[in-house]
Amino acid sequence: MQQGCGWRRRRRTIATAGIIAVALAFGGEAEAAGVLKRGLIGPIATLDPQKAATSSETALLIDLFDGLVIRDAAGKLIPGAADSWTISPDGLTYTFTLRAGARWSNGDAVKASDFVASFRRLFDPATEATEDGPLQVIVNAGAIKSGFAKPDTLGVSATDDRTLVIRLDKVTPTFLERLAAPAALPVNVAAAKKLATQWNSGAKLVSNGAYGLGTSGARSGYVLAANPRRTGPGAPAIDSVIYRPFEDAAACLAAYRAGEVDVCPDVPTADLAGLKAEFGPALHVAPYAGTYFYAVNTTRKPFDDARVRRALSLAVDREALAAAAWSGGMLPASDLVPPALSPLPQPQLGPIAARRSEARALLAAAGYGPGKPLKLSIRVGSGVAHETTAKLVLADWAAIGVEGRVVTEPEGSHFGALRDGAEFDLAFAGWIADEPDALDMLDLLKSGGRFNYGRYANSGYDALLASADVETDPARRTDTIGKAEQIVRQDAPVIPLLRYAALGLVSPKVTGWTDNLLDQHPSRTLGLSD
């Protein structure tokens, strides 16, 4: 996912009434205790998993539905609606065994045929799903989506009530990761037909997750209660969850200060230092699966010389940059691939003075020095933060004798021009991984790639990516990815600067909160202290 500027995203009596309503629907007894109040930023357009597209919708959906696989508190995959699976030796057939006794919130048994119907609905053009692209590796999915094949030709079948078989068009080592996305969550198709467009109605929504939806509304929020029929891993420790939508992060912050919510998924960044002082450890600034970097035009001299590129990278004081730029809402990045996704140990950077000494030596070897300074420009999109970042980087480069200037332009024009092959020396770019896998980041530098703005080309690197893309053995795939990443470190076709961060407020009374690269925190993994 391409990134532009940095990214951000009733009362107890009413809430209790909603909790009672949903508990009675499940056949249980309601209690007002154990209520977690969570904020959401932005409107909720739908709770149809196959049409959801925002992080706020995802937060609700992973509480309401269990996919074949789900994520734990740390964002790692664990069994969900399926308690086990096997993958064929050729990597093309996945066979899932569903949990025994699993039920939908209306009491119906969860069957393998429900998943067959769900996937067929996902790719049916009439559904108008928007986030199904990564799952189109399933046999005939693309043809069905385009209207050239019928839904019943999809490569998903049920051999009995608990056995689901999914066949792929091509080997996809990250397929299980893709099954954790909202688009792959199961839909009770019979209930969905009754819902029509009323997907936010608690009275009719049928789900199979840790929580069920009782009442919903733009003002009162979304009231969820623990689902006693769920057979997935880990019974929720919290009885009920209230999600309250806010127009922006500032409104959620005000509600947090007033004690009206326990969690805000984003905060205003204008005075991040002040928020840190006010809230201490309740303010989370956590690594996110993305990197802010400068693409280097490897086809333009002298930037076709890896020594020049490495020198520029060495001279940046990333710790100081992270503290000074973006109000301190980003983290230092020394690699394109986030550390949690990389198979390699993080590079051990020496003191900045020593690094700049090495950078000067590299520039001298490339023919630059006091009598012949390297001159360059950094092309950025519009925005004070981008300009400030570039000026801080130029100050670092001035310390090694480099002369530079900042070129600004509207952000839409910036990226469009880069994709169209505009000339530049260095240019701002950013990427947030679509799935938590190193290859998602490394693919940016594939020869001829759409987002390979610097036109980097290395046939050996391309071969490693192609091999990792179809490697079914995890150890061999990890080794191959590591070799590709080592080439990036050596060639320095991009200059990593900052790591995107997930910002949020979490009350000290909320337990079990684990910062993770996806910034996903299922309520079933959380608790409340007294």
PDB file of C-alpha atoms in Angstrom, residues 34-36 211 236-238 262 506-513 522-530:
ATOM      1  CA  GLY A  34     -16.745  -6.210  32.233  1.00  0.00           C
ATOM      2  CA  VAL A  35     -17.473  -3.509  29.626  1.00  0.00           C
ATOM      3  CA  LEU A  36     -14.628  -2.407  27.351  1.00  0.00           C
ATOM      4  CA  TYR A 211     -18.707 -11.533  20.029  1.00  0.00           C
ATOM      5  CA  PRO A 236     -13.251 -13.806  25.855  1.00  0.00           C
ATOM      6  CA  ALA A 237     -12.363 -12.413  29.270  1.00  0.00           C
ATOM      7  CA  ILE A 238     -14.477  -9.306  28.669  1.00  0.00           C
ATOM      8  CA  ASP A 262     -10.756   3.108  27.249  1.00  0.00           C
ATOM      9  CA  VAL A 506      -4.859   2.474  25.894  1.00  0.00           C
ATOM     10  CA  SER A 507      -6.115   2.817  29.450  1.00  0.00           C
ATOM     11  CA  PRO A 508      -3.875   1.198  32.090  1.00  0.00           C
ATOM     12  CA  LYS A 509      -6.882  -0.892  33.177  1.00  0.00           C
ATOM     13  CA  VAL A 510      -6.879  -2.686  29.796  1.00  0.00           C
ATOM     14  CA  THR A 511      -4.726  -5.817  30.045  1.00  0.00           C
ATOM     15  CA  GLY A 512      -3.295  -8.039  27.320  1.00  0.00           C
ATOM     16  CA  TRP A 513      -2.721  -5.233  24.819  1.00  0.00           C
ATOM     17  CA  PRO A 522      -9.054  -8.470  18.940  1.00  0.00           C
ATOM     18  CA  SER A 523     -11.151  -7.868  22.047  1.00  0.00           C
ATOM     19  CA  ARG A 524     -11.011 -11.604  22.832  1.00  0.00           C
ATOM     20  CA  THR A 525      -7.303 -11.165  23.636  1.00  0.00           C
ATOM     21  CA  LEU A 526      -7.905  -8.333  26.126  1.00  0.00           C
ATOM     22  CA  GLY A 527      -8.946  -8.093  29.750  1.00  0.00           C
ATOM     23  CA  LEU A 528      -9.899  -5.452  32.308  1.00  0.00           C
ATOM     24  CA  SER A 529      -8.265  -4.973  35.677  1.00  0.00           C
ATOM     25  CA  ASP A 530     -10.061  -3.547  38.690  1.00  0.00           C
TER      26      ASP A 530
END
